[in-house]
Amino acid sequence: MPNLNIKNGNLIFGGCDTTWLAKEFGTPLYVISEEIVKDRCREIRDEFLFKYQNTRAAYASKAFLNLAMCKIVEREGLDLDVVSGGEIYTAIKANFPMERVFFHGNNKAIEELELAINNDVGRIVVDNIWEIELINKIAKEHGKKVKVLFRITPGVEIDTHKYISTGQKDSKFGIPLTENVIFEAVKKGIKYENIELMGFHFHVGSQLFSNESHIGAVERVMVLIKEIKDRFGFVTRELNTGGGYGIYYTHGDDPKPLSYFTDAIMEKIYKKCDELILDIPTVIIEPGRWVIGEAGITLYTIGSIKEIPDIRTYVSVDGGIPDNPRPALYGAKYDAVIANKADEEKNKVVTISGKCCETGDILIWNLKVPEVESGDILAVFSTGAYNYSMSNNYNRIPRPAVVLVNEGNAEIIVERETYDDLIRKDRVPEYLR
Ligand code: LLP
C-alpha cells in the first residue's frame, strides 16, 4: 500500500498516526490520503492527457464525492462525471466549472435535466431514445442547445461481478447496437435542433484487470462510427470510453498501471481510424475507483470478541454495512491490520464482523491478526471508492466522518453524523403526538 508505514508499532497513513486519528476524530473514520489521489491524477496527466493529443479525463464522482473532492479534482485538471441531481448540486456548490461536467444516468429526472441544462453542464450522456426527446424539449424550453454523447452498449461480456458489469447487450444502460434502434437514435441526434450530437460513450464494467473488453468495445464502436459516417455523413468528434480500471483490495488482485488500459485503447482507436479512414475523435476516459479506491482506509475500534471453540473467532467493530455495504452486496474482499499492533506477528485468524443486526454483516472472513483485544484499532485498506458514497443509516447508525490527510496534516472534509441528523427529517402526524 502506498503512503503507509509503521512507527512505534502504529500504522502511519498520509504522515498521520492512525491511532491518533482514531482518538482525535472517533471511529469509524474514513481517512483519505490527498497525496495518493494527487499521484493518481498525475499519472492520468502524464500517461494519458499529456501523452495523447485531444484527450480528456473525467473523475467518476459516484466513487466518492463531496465539496473538498470537487476542489481536488478541479485543481488536478480532471473533468467530472456525475449521475444525479445531488452530484450536480455538489459540483455547483464547489464552483466546479460546469462545462467540464458529464451528466450520466439511465433515468434522469426532468428536474435533474433542468438543473443540468440551466447550469450549462458540458455534456449530457444520453442513455436511451426516450431521453433524447426529453432533453431536446427541455433544452428548447430554456432556449439552449445541449451537447450530448450517446451511451451505447457495445455488447461485450466481462470478467467481474455481474452487478458491476454494464457492457453486455442485456443491460439497463445504454442504446443497443441493434440497427433500427441505434440508427433511429442517431437520426434524432442529428435532426433535433436543441441537441448537438458530439459522439458516443461506453462503459463496460468495473474493477477490471484485463483491457480486453475495452478493446472489444472500441472495435465495435469504431465500426459504428464508420457506418454512421457512411449513412448520414455524420462525423463523430468525441468518444468516451468509460472507466473500470481495477485496483488492489487483497491478494489475488492484479491491478495494472493506467497506461495498460489507455495505451491499448489509444492504439486501437488510431489503428481503426487509419483503417476506416476516419478523423480521430477526442478521447475521454472516466475512472472512479482507480483514482480514489486505494487512497482511502477506514478505521474502526474493536469491541466484542467472541470465540466459538473449534469454529471461529468473531471480532466485532463499531461499523459495518452502513459504512461499507460492499462485502454484503458483492462479496467484496478487503485486507486490514490492527493499527496499534502493525508490526506484531500475525499468529491468529479471526473474522471481522460489523455491528448490524444482519448475519451478512461480515467485513472480512479469516483475517490474519496478532493477539487482538477490545479497544484495538482496525485499519481496513482500499476503502476510498464506493464506501462513503454507498454509506447508509441501516440500524440508525450515523455515517462516519471523512478526514483528509496529507504529510501529517489532518482535516475533516465531512463531519460525522449525529443522532439529531438521524431524526432531522422525521415528522410525527398530529394524531400520533
Ligand atoms: N463511467 C460510468 C458511466 C460508470 O457507470 C462508472 C461506474 C464509471 C465511469 C466508473 O467506474 P470505475 O472506474 O469506478 O470502475 N458500486 C460498485 C461500482 C459501480 C460502478 C458503477 N459505474 C462497487 O462498489 O463496486
GROMACS .gro file of C-alpha atoms and ligand atoms in nm:
model
  458
    1MET     CA    1   0.000   0.000   0.000
    2PRO     CA    2   0.139   0.341  -0.090
    3ASN     CA    3   0.164   0.619   0.167
    4LEU     CA    4   0.168   0.372   0.454
    5ASN     CA    5   0.438   0.298   0.708
    6ILE     CA    6   0.483   0.191   1.067
    7LYS     CA    7   0.620   0.394   1.357
    8ASN     CA    8   0.646   0.267   1.716
    9GLY     CA    9   0.424  -0.022   1.615
   10ASN     CA   10   0.148   0.208   1.489
   11LEU     CA   11   0.024   0.235   1.132
   12ILE     CA   12   0.103   0.572   0.973
   13PHE     CA   13  -0.112   0.688   0.678
   14GLY     CA   14  -0.057   1.016   0.495
   15GLY     CA   15   0.202   1.103   0.761
   16CYS     CA   16  -0.057   1.069   1.043
   17ASP     CA   17  -0.054   0.810   1.319
   18THR     CA   18  -0.380   0.624   1.260
   19THR     CA   19  -0.428   0.557   1.634
   20TRP     CA   20  -0.410   0.934   1.691
   21LEU     CA   21  -0.663   0.989   1.409
   22ALA     CA   22  -0.897   0.740   1.574
   23LYS     CA   23  -0.866   0.915   1.911
   24GLU     CA   24  -0.893   1.266   1.770
   25PHE     CA   25  -1.184   1.214   1.528
   26GLY     CA   26  -1.351   0.899   1.665
   27THR     CA   27  -1.434   0.575   1.484
   28PRO     CA   28  -1.548   0.450   1.242
   29LEU     CA   29  -1.349   0.700   1.039
   30TYR     CA   30  -1.286   0.728   0.668
   31VAL     CA   31  -0.933   0.856   0.603
   32ILE     CA   32  -0.835   0.979   0.256
   33SER     CA   33  -0.475   1.042   0.151
   34GLU     CA   34  -0.461   1.354  -0.063
   35GLU     CA   35  -0.115   1.254  -0.182
   36ILE     CA   36  -0.238   0.924  -0.326
   37VAL     CA   37  -0.527   1.098  -0.506
   38LYS     CA   38  -0.282   1.352  -0.649
   39ASP     CA   39  -0.039   1.078  -0.754
   40ARG     CA   40  -0.318   0.908  -0.945
   41CYS     CA   41  -0.420   1.235  -1.111
   42ARG     CA   42  -0.056   1.298  -1.204
   43GLU     CA   43  -0.039   0.955  -1.363
   44ILE     CA   44  -0.352   1.038  -1.563
   45ARG     CA   45  -0.193   1.362  -1.684
   46ASP     CA   46   0.149   1.212  -1.765
   47GLU     CA   47   0.033   0.883  -1.911
   48PHE     CA   48  -0.277   0.998  -2.091
   49LEU     CA   49  -0.360   1.368  -2.115
   50PHE     CA   50  -0.007   1.486  -2.198
   51LYS     CA   51   0.088   1.176  -2.391
   52TYR     CA   52  -0.202   1.186  -2.637
   53GLN     CA   53  -0.350   1.490  -2.808
   54ASN     CA   54  -0.720   1.571  -2.778
   55THR     CA   55  -0.788   1.373  -2.465
   56ARG     CA   56  -0.990   1.441  -2.151
   57ALA     CA   57  -1.021   1.257  -1.823
   58ALA     CA   58  -1.333   1.280  -1.608
   59TYR     CA   59  -1.330   1.152  -1.250
   60ALA     CA   60  -1.636   0.930  -1.194
   61SER     CA   61  -1.766   1.105  -0.886
   62LYS     CA   62  -2.004   0.826  -0.784
   63ALA     CA   63  -1.697   0.659  -0.633
   64PHE     CA   64  -1.652   0.936  -0.373
   65LEU     CA   65  -1.781   1.292  -0.385
   66ASN     CA   66  -1.804   1.591  -0.157
   67LEU     CA   67  -1.708   1.958  -0.184
   68ALA     CA   68  -1.341   1.904  -0.099
   69MET     CA   69  -1.309   1.622  -0.353
   70CYS     CA   70  -1.455   1.852  -0.622
   71LYS     CA   71  -1.183   2.105  -0.539
   72ILE     CA   72  -0.906   1.846  -0.564
   73VAL     CA   73  -1.040   1.714  -0.894
   74GLU     CA   74  -1.062   2.064  -1.037
   75ARG     CA   75  -0.709   2.158  -0.926
   76GLU     CA   76  -0.569   1.837  -1.066
   77GLY     CA   77  -0.711   1.924  -1.408
   78LEU     CA   78  -0.969   1.647  -1.434
   79ASP     CA   79  -1.328   1.678  -1.552
   80LEU     CA   80  -1.619   1.537  -1.352
   81ASP     CA   81  -1.867   1.259  -1.431
   82VAL     CA   82  -2.195   1.290  -1.237
   83VAL     CA   83  -2.507   1.073  -1.234
   84SER     CA   84  -2.763   1.260  -1.028
   85GLY     CA   85  -2.901   1.596  -0.928
   86GLY     CA   86  -2.721   1.556  -0.595
   87GLU     CA   87  -2.384   1.512  -0.763
   88ILE     CA   88  -2.456   1.807  -0.997
   89TYR     CA   89  -2.557   2.019  -0.698
   90THR     CA   90  -2.235   1.928  -0.515
   91ALA     CA   91  -2.032   2.034  -0.820
   92ILE     CA   92  -2.224   2.362  -0.846
   93LYS     CA   93  -2.172   2.437  -0.477
   94ALA     CA   94  -1.800   2.365  -0.511
   95ASN     CA   95  -1.788   2.612  -0.804
   96PHE     CA   96  -1.670   2.335  -1.030
   97PRO     CA   97  -1.655   2.460  -1.391
   98MET     CA   98  -1.979   2.312  -1.522
   99GLU     CA   99  -1.862   2.297  -1.883
  100ARG     CA  100  -1.625   2.023  -1.759
  101VAL     CA  101  -1.908   1.805  -1.627
  102PHE     CA  102  -2.050   1.491  -1.797
  103PHE     CA  103  -2.401   1.403  -1.681
  104HIS     CA  104  -2.492   1.031  -1.696
  105GLY     CA  105  -2.783   0.818  -1.583
  106ASN     CA  106  -3.038   0.576  -1.726
  107ASN     CA  107  -3.337   0.760  -1.582
  108LYS     CA  108  -3.257   1.126  -1.541
  109ALA     CA  109  -3.548   1.310  -1.385
  110ILE     CA  110  -3.690   1.620  -1.550
  111GLU     CA  111  -3.575   1.833  -1.259
  112GLU     CA  112  -3.225   1.686  -1.281
  113LEU     CA  113  -3.211   1.761  -1.653
  114GLU     CA  114  -3.334   2.115  -1.586
  115LEU     CA  115  -3.067   2.162  -1.321
  116ALA     CA  116  -2.803   2.034  -1.566
  117ILE     CA  117  -2.925   2.239  -1.861
  118ASN     CA  118  -2.977   2.560  -1.662
  119ASN     CA  119  -2.625   2.530  -1.526
  120ASP     CA  120  -2.474   2.460  -1.867
  121VAL     CA  121  -2.337   2.115  -1.791
  122GLY     CA  122  -2.073   2.036  -2.056
  123ARG     CA  123  -2.213   1.708  -2.186
  124ILE     CA  124  -2.525   1.508  -2.121
  125VAL     CA  125  -2.466   1.141  -2.189
  126VAL     CA  126  -2.796   1.020  -2.332
  127ASP     CA  127  -2.885   0.671  -2.219
  128ASN     CA  128  -3.188   0.585  -2.433
  129ILE     CA  129  -3.412   0.707  -2.713
  130TRP     CA  130  -3.683   0.829  -2.477
  131GLU     CA  131  -3.436   1.066  -2.316
  132ILE     CA  132  -3.332   1.228  -2.646
  133GLU     CA  133  -3.683   1.367  -2.691
  134LEU     CA  134  -3.695   1.486  -2.332
  135ILE     CA  135  -3.360   1.666  -2.344
  136ASN     CA  136  -3.446   1.831  -2.674
  137LYS     CA  137  -3.777   1.952  -2.528
  138ILE     CA  138  -3.627   2.086  -2.204
  139ALA     CA  139  -3.338   2.250  -2.390
  140LYS     CA  140  -3.588   2.419  -2.622
  141GLU     CA  141  -3.792   2.548  -2.329
  142HIS     CA  142  -3.478   2.700  -2.181
  143GLY     CA  143  -3.351   2.836  -2.510
  144LYS     CA  144  -3.037   2.621  -2.501
  145LYS     CA  145  -2.853   2.387  -2.731
  146VAL     CA  146  -2.715   2.092  -2.538
  147LYS     CA  147  -2.404   1.898  -2.635
  148VAL     CA  148  -2.470   1.526  -2.597
  149LEU     CA  149  -2.300   1.190  -2.629
  150PHE     CA  150  -2.499   0.872  -2.684
  151ARG     CA  151  -2.418   0.589  -2.448
  152ILE     CA  152  -2.417   0.263  -2.638
  153THR     CA  153  -2.399  -0.093  -2.509
  154PRO     CA  154  -2.115  -0.243  -2.708
  155GLY     CA  155  -2.227  -0.599  -2.633
  156VAL     CA  156  -1.909  -0.722  -2.467
  157GLU     CA  157  -1.904  -0.965  -2.178
  158ILE     CA  158  -1.657  -0.901  -1.897
  159ASP     CA  159  -1.495  -1.080  -1.609
  160THR     CA  160  -1.628  -0.910  -1.297
  161HIS     CA  161  -1.919  -0.932  -1.056
  162LYS     CA  162  -2.245  -0.931  -1.253
  163TYR     CA  163  -2.376  -0.632  -1.055
  164ILE     CA  164  -2.093  -0.414  -1.188
  165SER     CA  165  -2.089  -0.549  -1.542
  166THR     CA  166  -2.252  -0.299  -1.779
  167GLY     CA  167  -2.129  -0.352  -2.135
  168GLN     CA  168  -2.338  -0.657  -2.225
  169LYS     CA  169  -2.638  -0.621  -2.457
  170ASP     CA  170  -2.888  -0.721  -2.189
  171SER     CA  171  -2.826  -0.418  -1.968
  172LYS     CA  172  -3.043  -0.139  -1.834
  173PHE     CA  173  -2.775   0.105  -1.955
  174GLY     CA  174  -2.725   0.245  -2.300
  175ILE     CA  175  -2.860   0.218  -2.652
  176PRO     CA  176  -2.817  -0.129  -2.801
  177LEU     CA  177  -2.628  -0.161  -3.128
  178THR     CA  178  -2.934  -0.308  -3.294
  179GLU     CA  179  -2.964  -0.142  -3.635
  180ASN     CA  180  -3.310   0.009  -3.612
  181VAL     CA  181  -3.251   0.132  -3.257
  182ILE     CA  182  -2.910   0.294  -3.285
  183PHE     CA  183  -2.965   0.448  -3.630
  184GLU     CA  184  -3.302   0.584  -3.520
  185ALA     CA  185  -3.131   0.745  -3.222
  186VAL     CA  186  -2.853   0.893  -3.435
  187LYS     CA  187  -3.104   1.033  -3.684
  188LYS     CA  188  -3.279   1.214  -3.400
  189GLY     CA  189  -2.949   1.331  -3.257
  190ILE     CA  190  -2.859   1.488  -3.589
  191LYS     CA  191  -3.201   1.629  -3.662
  192TYR     CA  192  -3.312   1.778  -3.331
  193GLU     CA  193  -3.241   2.148  -3.311
  194ASN     CA  194  -3.168   2.182  -2.941
  195ILE     CA  195  -2.925   1.894  -2.931
  196GLU     CA  196  -2.573   1.878  -3.067
  197LEU     CA  197  -2.458   1.521  -3.100
  198MET     CA  198  -2.084   1.513  -3.030
  199GLY     CA  199  -2.022   1.140  -3.024
  200PHE     CA  200  -2.051   0.821  -2.824
  201HIS     CA  201  -1.987   0.673  -2.483
  202PHE     CA  202  -1.948   0.324  -2.347
  203HIS     CA  203  -1.863   0.185  -2.005
  204VAL     CA  204  -1.801  -0.188  -1.995
  205GLY     CA  205  -1.787  -0.250  -1.622
  206SER     CA  206  -1.586  -0.201  -1.308
  207GLN     CA  207  -1.286  -0.347  -1.121
  208LEU     CA  208  -1.128  -0.493  -1.435
  209PHE     CA  209  -0.775  -0.630  -1.460
  210SER     CA  210  -0.788  -0.703  -1.832
  211ASN     CA  211  -0.816  -0.447  -2.113
  212GLU     CA  212  -0.985  -0.696  -2.345
  213SER     CA  213  -1.339  -0.568  -2.304
  214HIS     CA  214  -1.232  -0.206  -2.355
  215ILE     CA  215  -1.053  -0.311  -2.674
  216GLY     CA  216  -1.353  -0.513  -2.790
  217ALA     CA  217  -1.582  -0.219  -2.722
  218VAL     CA  218  -1.356   0.023  -2.913
  219GLU     CA  219  -1.354  -0.217  -3.208
  220ARG     CA  220  -1.734  -0.219  -3.218
  221VAL     CA  221  -1.787   0.150  -3.162
  222MET     CA  222  -1.538   0.239  -3.438
  223VAL     CA  223  -1.734   0.024  -3.683
  224LEU     CA  224  -2.047   0.208  -3.572
  225ILE     CA  225  -1.876   0.546  -3.621
  226LYS     CA  226  -1.779   0.443  -3.974
  227GLU     CA  227  -2.131   0.323  -4.059
  228ILE     CA  228  -2.283   0.642  -3.928
  229LYS     CA  229  -2.041   0.847  -4.133
  230ASP     CA  230  -2.128   0.649  -4.447
  231ARG     CA  231  -2.504   0.657  -4.389
  232PHE     CA  232  -2.555   1.007  -4.255
  233GLY     CA  233  -2.230   1.189  -4.329
  234PHE     CA  234  -2.203   1.243  -3.952
  235VAL     CA  235  -1.852   1.294  -3.816
  236THR     CA  236  -1.801   1.170  -3.460
  237ARG     CA  237  -1.599   1.424  -3.263
  238GLU     CA  238  -1.586   1.261  -2.920
  239LEU     CA  239  -1.553   0.908  -2.788
  240ASN     CA  240  -1.588   0.846  -2.415
  241THR     CA  241  -1.450   0.504  -2.318
  242GLY     CA  242  -1.576   0.495  -1.957
  243GLY     CA  243  -1.381   0.376  -1.654
  244GLY     CA  244  -1.347   0.039  -1.489
  245TYR     CA  245  -0.975   0.006  -1.417
  246GLY     CA  246  -0.923  -0.233  -1.127
  247ILE     CA  247  -0.738  -0.168  -0.800
  248TYR     CA  248  -0.575  -0.373  -0.526
  249TYR     CA  249  -0.802  -0.489  -0.244
  250THR     CA  250  -0.646  -0.817  -0.141
  251HIS     CA  251  -0.404  -1.087  -0.255
  252GLY     CA  252  -0.503  -1.230  -0.591
  253ASP     CA  253  -0.591  -0.885  -0.726
  254ASP     CA  254  -0.368  -0.788  -1.015
  255PRO     CA  255  -0.406  -0.416  -1.080
  256LYS     CA  256  -0.233  -0.269  -1.384
  257PRO     CA  257  -0.092   0.078  -1.440
  258LEU     CA  258  -0.325   0.321  -1.614
  259SER     CA  259  -0.125   0.302  -1.937
  260TYR     CA  260  -0.201  -0.070  -1.969
  261PHE     CA  261  -0.559   0.036  -2.044
  262THR     CA  262  -0.512   0.377  -2.203
  263ASP     CA  263  -0.225   0.283  -2.438
  264ALA     CA  264  -0.422  -0.014  -2.564
  265ILE     CA  265  -0.737   0.196  -2.608
  266MET     CA  266  -0.549   0.471  -2.796
  267GLU     CA  267  -0.358   0.226  -3.011
  268LYS     CA  268  -0.680   0.059  -3.113
  269ILE     CA  269  -0.854   0.388  -3.188
  270TYR     CA  270  -0.563   0.513  -3.402
  271LYS     CA  271  -0.545   0.184  -3.586
  272LYS     CA  272  -0.917   0.173  -3.659
  273CYS     CA  273  -0.928   0.538  -3.766
  274ASP     CA  274  -0.647   0.468  -4.007
  275GLU     CA  275  -0.808   0.151  -4.138
  276LEU     CA  276  -1.157   0.301  -4.179
  277ILE     CA  277  -1.035   0.645  -4.290
  278LEU     CA  278  -1.192   0.833  -4.000
  279ASP     CA  279  -1.093   1.151  -3.817
  280ILE     CA  280  -0.951   1.076  -3.474
  281PRO     CA  281  -1.209   1.186  -3.216
  282THR     CA  282  -1.133   1.347  -2.881
  283VAL     CA  283  -1.095   1.052  -2.645
  284ILE     CA  284  -1.228   1.067  -2.290
  285ILE     CA  285  -1.167   0.828  -2.000
  286GLU     CA  286  -1.376   0.813  -1.684
  287PRO     CA  287  -1.206   0.634  -1.395
  288GLY     CA  288  -1.357   0.646  -1.047
  289ARG     CA  289  -1.231   0.358  -0.834
  290TRP     CA  290  -0.880   0.380  -0.981
  291VAL     CA  291  -0.846   0.743  -0.865
  292ILE     CA  292  -0.980   0.717  -0.511
  293GLY     CA  293  -1.003   0.349  -0.408
  294GLU     CA  294  -0.653   0.291  -0.273
  295ALA     CA  295  -0.640   0.646  -0.136
  296GLY     CA  296  -0.884   0.555   0.142
  297ILE     CA  297  -0.872   0.347   0.458
  298THR     CA  298  -1.135   0.302   0.728
  299LEU     CA  299  -1.051   0.295   1.098
  300TYR     CA  300  -1.269   0.104   1.343
  301THR     CA  301  -1.249   0.031   1.714
  302ILE     CA  302  -1.270  -0.333   1.809
  303GLY     CA  303  -1.536  -0.414   2.067
  304SER     CA  304  -1.667  -0.759   2.146
  305ILE     CA  305  -1.462  -1.068   2.074
  306LYS     CA  306  -1.647  -1.396   2.059
  307GLU     CA  307  -1.459  -1.722   2.041
  308ILE     CA  308  -1.655  -2.028   1.930
  309PRO     CA  309  -1.421  -2.317   2.015
  310ASP     CA  310  -1.314  -2.519   1.711
  311ILE     CA  311  -1.518  -2.298   1.478
  312ARG     CA  312  -1.406  -1.934   1.461
  313THR     CA  313  -1.347  -1.613   1.649
  314TYR     CA  314  -1.571  -1.318   1.565
  315VAL     CA  315  -1.406  -0.983   1.627
  316SER     CA  316  -1.667  -0.708   1.606
  317VAL     CA  317  -1.603  -0.349   1.504
  318ASP     CA  318  -1.808  -0.033   1.554
  319GLY     CA  319  -1.917  -0.010   1.187
  320GLY     CA  320  -2.009  -0.248   0.906
  321ILE     CA  321  -2.282  -0.246   0.640
  322PRO     CA  322  -2.368   0.123   0.698
  323ASP     CA  323  -2.016   0.245   0.614
  324ASN     CA  324  -1.921  -0.039   0.378
  325PRO     CA  325  -2.204  -0.240   0.221
  326ARG     CA  326  -1.973  -0.388  -0.046
  327PRO     CA  327  -1.892  -0.721   0.125
  328ALA     CA  328  -2.262  -0.789   0.185
  329LEU     CA  329  -2.361  -0.667  -0.163
  330TYR     CA  330  -2.089  -0.810  -0.387
  331GLY     CA  331  -1.895  -1.048  -0.163
  332ALA     CA  332  -1.615  -0.789  -0.186
  333LYS     CA  333  -1.291  -0.879  -0.008
  334TYR     CA  334  -1.071  -0.647   0.195
  335ASP     CA  335  -0.740  -0.658   0.376
  336ALA     CA  336  -0.676  -0.498   0.715
  337VAL     CA  337  -0.428  -0.465   1.001
  338ILE     CA  338  -0.451  -0.390   1.370
  339ALA     CA  339  -0.327  -0.032   1.351
  340ASN     CA  340  -0.177  -0.023   1.702
  341LYS     CA  341  -0.001  -0.360   1.655
  342ALA     CA  342   0.109  -0.310   1.297
  343ASP     CA  343   0.450  -0.474   1.343
  344GLU     CA  344   0.341  -0.767   1.560
  345GLU     CA  345   0.347  -1.120   1.432
  346LYS     CA  346   0.013  -1.236   1.293
  347ASN     CA  347  -0.048  -1.568   1.462
  348LYS     CA  348  -0.427  -1.580   1.479
  349VAL     CA  349  -0.708  -1.598   1.224
  350VAL     CA  350  -1.030  -1.412   1.304
  351THR     CA  351  -1.344  -1.297   1.127
  352ILE     CA  352  -1.420  -0.925   1.137
  353SER     CA  353  -1.790  -0.864   1.188
  354GLY     CA  354  -1.987  -0.543   1.173
  355LYS     CA  355  -2.232  -0.428   1.439
  356CYS     CA  356  -2.552  -0.451   1.234
  357CYS     CA  357  -2.843  -0.675   1.308
  358GLU     CA  358  -2.771  -0.878   0.998
  359THR     CA  359  -2.593  -1.214   0.968
  360GLY     CA  360  -2.435  -1.100   0.643
  361ASP     CA  361  -2.265  -0.806   0.812
  362ILE     CA  362  -1.917  -0.955   0.791
  363LEU     CA  363  -1.642  -0.721   0.671
  364ILE     CA  364  -1.359  -0.974   0.639
  365TRP     CA  365  -1.356  -1.352   0.670
  366ASN     CA  366  -1.042  -1.519   0.804
  367LEU     CA  367  -0.810  -1.225   0.858
  368LYS     CA  368  -0.464  -1.293   0.999
  369VAL     CA  369  -0.401  -1.079   1.306
  370PRO     CA  370  -0.175  -1.069   1.612
  371GLU     CA  371  -0.323  -1.117   1.961
  372VAL     CA  372  -0.627  -0.892   1.936
  373GLU     CA  373  -0.803  -0.712   2.223
  374SER     CA  374  -1.108  -0.498   2.269
  375GLY     CA  375  -1.005  -0.133   2.219
  376ASP     CA  376  -0.758  -0.210   1.939
  377ILE     CA  377  -0.793  -0.008   1.619
  378LEU     CA  378  -0.857  -0.192   1.293
  379ALA     CA  379  -0.749  -0.027   0.967
  380VAL     CA  380  -0.921  -0.163   0.655
  381PHE     CA  381  -0.744  -0.081   0.327
  382SER     CA  382  -0.873   0.034  -0.014
  383THR     CA  383  -1.200   0.176   0.113
  384GLY     CA  384  -1.178   0.507  -0.076
  385ALA     CA  385  -1.418   0.412  -0.355
  386TYR     CA  386  -1.785   0.321  -0.316
  387ASN     CA  387  -1.772   0.314   0.066
  388TYR     CA  388  -1.854   0.667   0.181
  389SER     CA  389  -2.057   0.715  -0.138
  390MET     CA  390  -2.261   0.400  -0.070
  391SER     CA  391  -2.290   0.453   0.304
  392ASN     CA  392  -2.632   0.441   0.466
  393ASN     CA  393  -2.803   0.462   0.804
  394TYR     CA  394  -2.909   0.099   0.844
  395ASN     CA  395  -2.997   0.036   1.209
  396ARG     CA  396  -2.999   0.414   1.251
  397ILE     CA  397  -2.624   0.424   1.271
  398PRO     CA  398  -2.481   0.771   1.192
  399ARG     CA  399  -2.237   0.794   0.900
  400PRO     CA  400  -1.869   0.833   0.992
  401ALA     CA  401  -1.665   1.148   0.937
  402VAL     CA  402  -1.421   1.177   0.647
  403VAL     CA  403  -1.073   1.310   0.719
  404LEU     CA  404  -0.826   1.421   0.452
  405VAL     CA  405  -0.463   1.354   0.546
  406ASN     CA  406  -0.153   1.492   0.384
  407GLU     CA  407   0.204   1.495   0.514
  408GLY     CA  408   0.099   1.470   0.877
  409ASN     CA  409  -0.184   1.719   0.849
  410ALA     CA  410  -0.545   1.604   0.901
  411GLU     CA  411  -0.857   1.798   0.806
  412ILE     CA  412  -1.222   1.699   0.840
  413ILE     CA  413  -1.389   1.718   0.497
  414VAL     CA  414  -1.719   1.560   0.601
  415GLU     CA  415  -1.848   1.586   0.958
  416ARG     CA  416  -1.964   1.277   1.146
  417GLU     CA  417  -2.343   1.249   1.151
  418THR     CA  418  -2.514   1.290   1.486
  419TYR     CA  419  -2.824   1.124   1.630
  420ASP     CA  420  -3.003   1.454   1.566
  421ASP     CA  421  -2.913   1.424   1.198
  422LEU     CA  422  -3.089   1.088   1.200
  423ILE     CA  423  -3.421   1.230   1.320
  424ARG     CA  424  -3.391   1.568   1.143
  425LYS     CA  425  -3.637   1.475   0.866
  426ASP     CA  426  -3.875   1.274   1.085
  427ARG     CA  427  -4.225   1.417   1.129
  428VAL     CA  428  -4.496   1.296   1.369
  429PRO     CA  429  -4.854   1.341   1.242
  430GLU     CA  430  -5.071   1.544   1.481
  431TYR     CA  431  -5.286   1.244   1.580
  432LEU     CA  432  -4.983   1.047   1.697
  433ARG     CA  433  -4.845   1.316   1.926
  434LLP     N1  434  -1.844   0.579  -1.605
  434LLP     C1  435  -1.966   0.527  -1.594
  434LLP     C2  436  -2.067   0.561  -1.692
  434LLP     C3  437  -1.996   0.439  -1.489
  434LLP     O1  438  -2.117   0.385  -1.481
  434LLP     C4  439  -1.897   0.409  -1.393
  434LLP     C5  440  -1.925   0.321  -1.280
  434LLP     C6  441  -1.771   0.469  -1.407
  434LLP     C7  442  -1.748   0.552  -1.514
  434LLP     C8  443  -1.659   0.446  -1.309
  434LLP     O2  444  -1.624   0.314  -1.296
  434LLP     P1  445  -1.493   0.278  -1.210
  434LLP     O3  446  -1.375   0.342  -1.279
  434LLP     O4  447  -1.512   0.333  -1.074
  434LLP     O5  448  -1.487   0.131  -1.212
  434LLP     N2  449  -2.077   0.028  -0.659
  434LLP     C9  450  -1.992  -0.063  -0.736
  434LLP    C10  451  -1.934   0.004  -0.859
  434LLP    C11  452  -2.039   0.056  -0.953
  434LLP    C12  453  -1.980   0.125  -1.071
  434LLP    C13  454  -2.086   0.194  -1.148
  434LLP     N3  455  -2.039   0.269  -1.259
  434LLP    C14  456  -1.883  -0.115  -0.643
  434LLP     O6  457  -1.881  -0.080  -0.526
  434LLP     O7  458  -1.800  -0.195  -0.686
   0.00000   0.00000   0.00000
